Amino acid sequence: MTTRDDCLGRDAQDPLAALRARFDLPAGLIYLDGNSLGARPRAALARAQDVIAREWGQDLIRSWNTAGWFDLPKRLGNRLAPLLGAGQDEVVVTDTTSVNLFKALAAALQMQAEQPATASRRVLVTERSNFPTDIYMAQGLAGWLARGYTVRLVDSVEEIAAAIDADTAVVMLTHVNYRSGYQHDMRATSALAHAAGALVVWDLAHSAGAVPLALNGDGADLAVGCTYKYLNGGPGAPAFIWVPARHQARFRQPLSGWWGHAAPFAMAPDFAPADGIGRALCGTQPIVSLAMVESGLEVFEQTDMAAVRAKSLALTDLFIELVERRCGSHPLGLVTPRQHARRGSHVSFTHPHGYAVMQALIGRGVVGDYREPAIMRFGFTPLYTSYTEVWDAVEILRQILDDTAYDIAAKRDAVT
Ligand SMILES: *Cc1c(COP(=O)(O)O)cnc(C)c1O
């Protein structure tokens, strides 16, 4: 049985422990929500100061060239690529996950429509349990640009294989489910889609910086994801889109803004897509926010995803063990897979009063979040979460549950 002293011992042995100092976390707070908004890298403050005071303030418009603002989406994409198992010049950091998904889905449908063998396919397959914006963006596409296409919602992982058939143009899946923490087998599912003649678009919102990824090795077709979650890019930091070299020539997306043009400053009246990953861009980027992404990526360059994953599994295993042992008399239900290969980096438990219990936890300095229905979500970010914090979080949870120290009439905030 693990004790608090064991946790202290594991922290002393933790090869990633030193990286916590690279983040500015409030003293005494146990932050278990890095899956939703990553903590602030200390370096981000000085970087923001420099971007605002010098690059913007002093150098003004010259900074598009002198500070490399114009190339920033590509430069950051190349820095991010190793974490994704992507090649150089295959990723750009730009726009939002929702918008990038729209581009990726539209491009995938178009790629299928251009092939005689797949041109008649009219179905886009995804999961009902997917993050709603993913479903909404697909529905928006099918309702406007891609009229005549339908979005097929699958109710369980087991039903995905049967749902992919000769009508399926594109399969769109979120690699690690935002609610359950279930991790798909990217290689097997991509192979399944390909065997049926479909393309597969992966959303890596809860995967990038959380689990090792091998986009090229696993045969993915296109991918998108967030930088403000495990990558610690800051609130609303631009997202990313991956287009592998093998698909770039055929990749066309409908948000054909000037940043995606072959020669933006030729100011030509007709759109001609840039060669390569540049064609995934649309327009001018929020440079201040985009620049913060670099501070998050720098921390990952001090380690590797194998070390991050090893600690992530150790933290989530420990949390599951302690909750089940120490809070076992309460009506908690583990939603997250126990099997390592199927688990992301967060753990979800249901409780009939999940929202109220989470509010009580937050009130006592343990920050997780809540997702309908009745799910308390705890994110474990190996760069800054310690084993002892896991112990202390479970101890506070135990006290709250044993004492019924939560308000079941707690009023819902706009963001839960
Ligand atoms: C967090 C998340 C998003 C967020 O999309 P935004 O466009 O940044 O709001 C999208 N999809 C999934 C699966 C997510 O987890």
PDB file of C-alpha atoms and ligand atoms in Angstrom, residues 35-36 95-101 129-135 137 173-179 203-207 224-229 236-239 371 377, ligand 1:
ATOM      1  CA  ASN A  35      -5.526  18.975 -19.742  1.00  0.00           C
ATOM      2  CA  SER A  36      -7.793  21.998 -20.124  1.00  0.00           C
ATOM      3  CA  ASP A  95      -6.050  29.360 -35.949  1.00  0.00           C
ATOM      4  CA  THR A  96      -8.168  27.294 -33.571  1.00  0.00           C
ATOM      5  CA  THR A  97      -8.685  23.561 -33.327  1.00  0.00           C
ATOM      6  CA  SER A  98     -12.274  24.018 -34.509  1.00  0.00           C
ATOM      7  CA  VAL A  99     -11.186  26.007 -37.577  1.00  0.00           C
ATOM      8  CA  ASN A 100      -8.320  23.651 -38.379  1.00  0.00           C
ATOM      9  CA  LEU A 101     -10.673  20.714 -38.161  1.00  0.00           C
ATOM     10  CA  SER A 129     -18.899  11.009 -27.426  1.00  0.00           C
ATOM     11  CA  ASN A 130     -16.475  13.188 -29.380  1.00  0.00           C
ATOM     12  CA  PHE A 131     -15.872  16.727 -28.132  1.00  0.00           C
ATOM     13  CA  PRO A 132     -18.979  18.602 -29.335  1.00  0.00           C
ATOM     14  CA  THR A 133     -17.138  21.219 -31.379  1.00  0.00           C
ATOM     15  CA  ASP A 134     -15.687  18.449 -33.543  1.00  0.00           C
ATOM     16  CA  ILE A 135     -19.167  17.153 -34.296  1.00  0.00           C
ATOM     17  CA  MET A 137     -17.799  21.584 -37.261  1.00  0.00           C
ATOM     18  CA  LEU A 173     -11.724  10.679 -34.316  1.00  0.00           C
ATOM     19  CA  THR A 174     -10.353  12.347 -31.223  1.00  0.00           C
ATOM     20  CA  HIS A 175      -7.372  10.249 -30.229  1.00  0.00           C
ATOM     21  CA  VAL A 176      -7.849  10.680 -26.455  1.00  0.00           C
ATOM     22  CA  ASN A 177     -11.460  11.271 -25.457  1.00  0.00           C
ATOM     23  CA  TYR A 178     -11.897  14.528 -23.544  1.00  0.00           C
ATOM     24  CA  ARG A 179     -14.294  13.000 -21.045  1.00  0.00           C
ATOM     25  CA  ASP A 203      -7.886  15.353 -33.247  1.00  0.00           C
ATOM     26  CA  LEU A 204      -4.939  15.399 -30.838  1.00  0.00           C
ATOM     27  CA  ALA A 205      -6.320  17.992 -28.388  1.00  0.00           C
ATOM     28  CA  HIS A 206      -5.798  15.669 -25.401  1.00  0.00           C
ATOM     29  CA  SER A 207      -2.830  13.825 -26.892  1.00  0.00           C
ATOM     30  CA  VAL A 224      -5.242  18.905 -35.666  1.00  0.00           C
ATOM     31  CA  GLY A 225      -4.885  19.782 -31.996  1.00  0.00           C
ATOM     32  CA  CYS A 226      -4.594  22.364 -29.230  1.00  0.00           C
ATOM     33  CA  THR A 227      -1.539  24.087 -27.825  1.00  0.00           C
ATOM     34  CA  TYR A 228      -3.206  25.534 -24.705  1.00  0.00           C
ATOM     35  CA  LYS A 229      -3.760  22.169 -22.994  1.00  0.00           C
ATOM     36  CA  GLY A 236      -6.603  30.543 -26.457  1.00  0.00           C
ATOM     37  CA  ALA A 237      -3.143  30.016 -27.950  1.00  0.00           C
ATOM     38  CA  PRO A 238      -3.364  29.032 -31.622  1.00  0.00           C
ATOM     39  CA  ALA A 239      -3.841  25.379 -32.496  1.00  0.00           C
ATOM     40  CA  ARG A 371     -17.968  17.549 -17.510  1.00  0.00           C
ATOM     41  CA  ARG A 377     -11.968  15.141 -14.430  1.00  0.00           C
TER      42      ARG A 377
HETATM   43  C1  LIG B   1     -10.254  21.295 -26.286  1.00  0.00           C
HETATM   44  C2  LIG B   1     -10.795  20.658 -27.528  1.00  0.00           C
HETATM   45  C3  LIG B   1     -11.185  21.439 -28.613  1.00  0.00           C
HETATM   46  C4  LIG B   1     -11.148  22.940 -28.518  1.00  0.00           C
HETATM   47  O1  LIG B   1     -11.383  23.554 -29.730  1.00  0.00           O
HETATM   48  P1  LIG B   1     -11.225  25.134 -29.828  1.00  0.00           P
HETATM   49  O2  LIG B   1     -11.465  25.436 -31.236  1.00  0.00           O
HETATM   50  O3  LIG B   1      -9.863  25.476 -29.330  1.00  0.00           O
HETATM   51  O4  LIG B   1     -12.239  25.747 -28.916  1.00  0.00           O
HETATM   52  C5  LIG B   1     -11.602  20.799 -29.766  1.00  0.00           C
HETATM   53  N1  LIG B   1     -11.653  19.450 -29.829  1.00  0.00           N
HETATM   54  C6  LIG B   1     -11.306  18.673 -28.795  1.00  0.00           C
HETATM   55  C7  LIG B   1     -11.362  17.192 -28.927  1.00  0.00           C
HETATM   56  C8  LIG B   1     -10.871  19.252 -27.603  1.00  0.00           C
HETATM   57  O5  LIG B   1     -10.538  18.487 -26.569  1.00  0.00           O
END
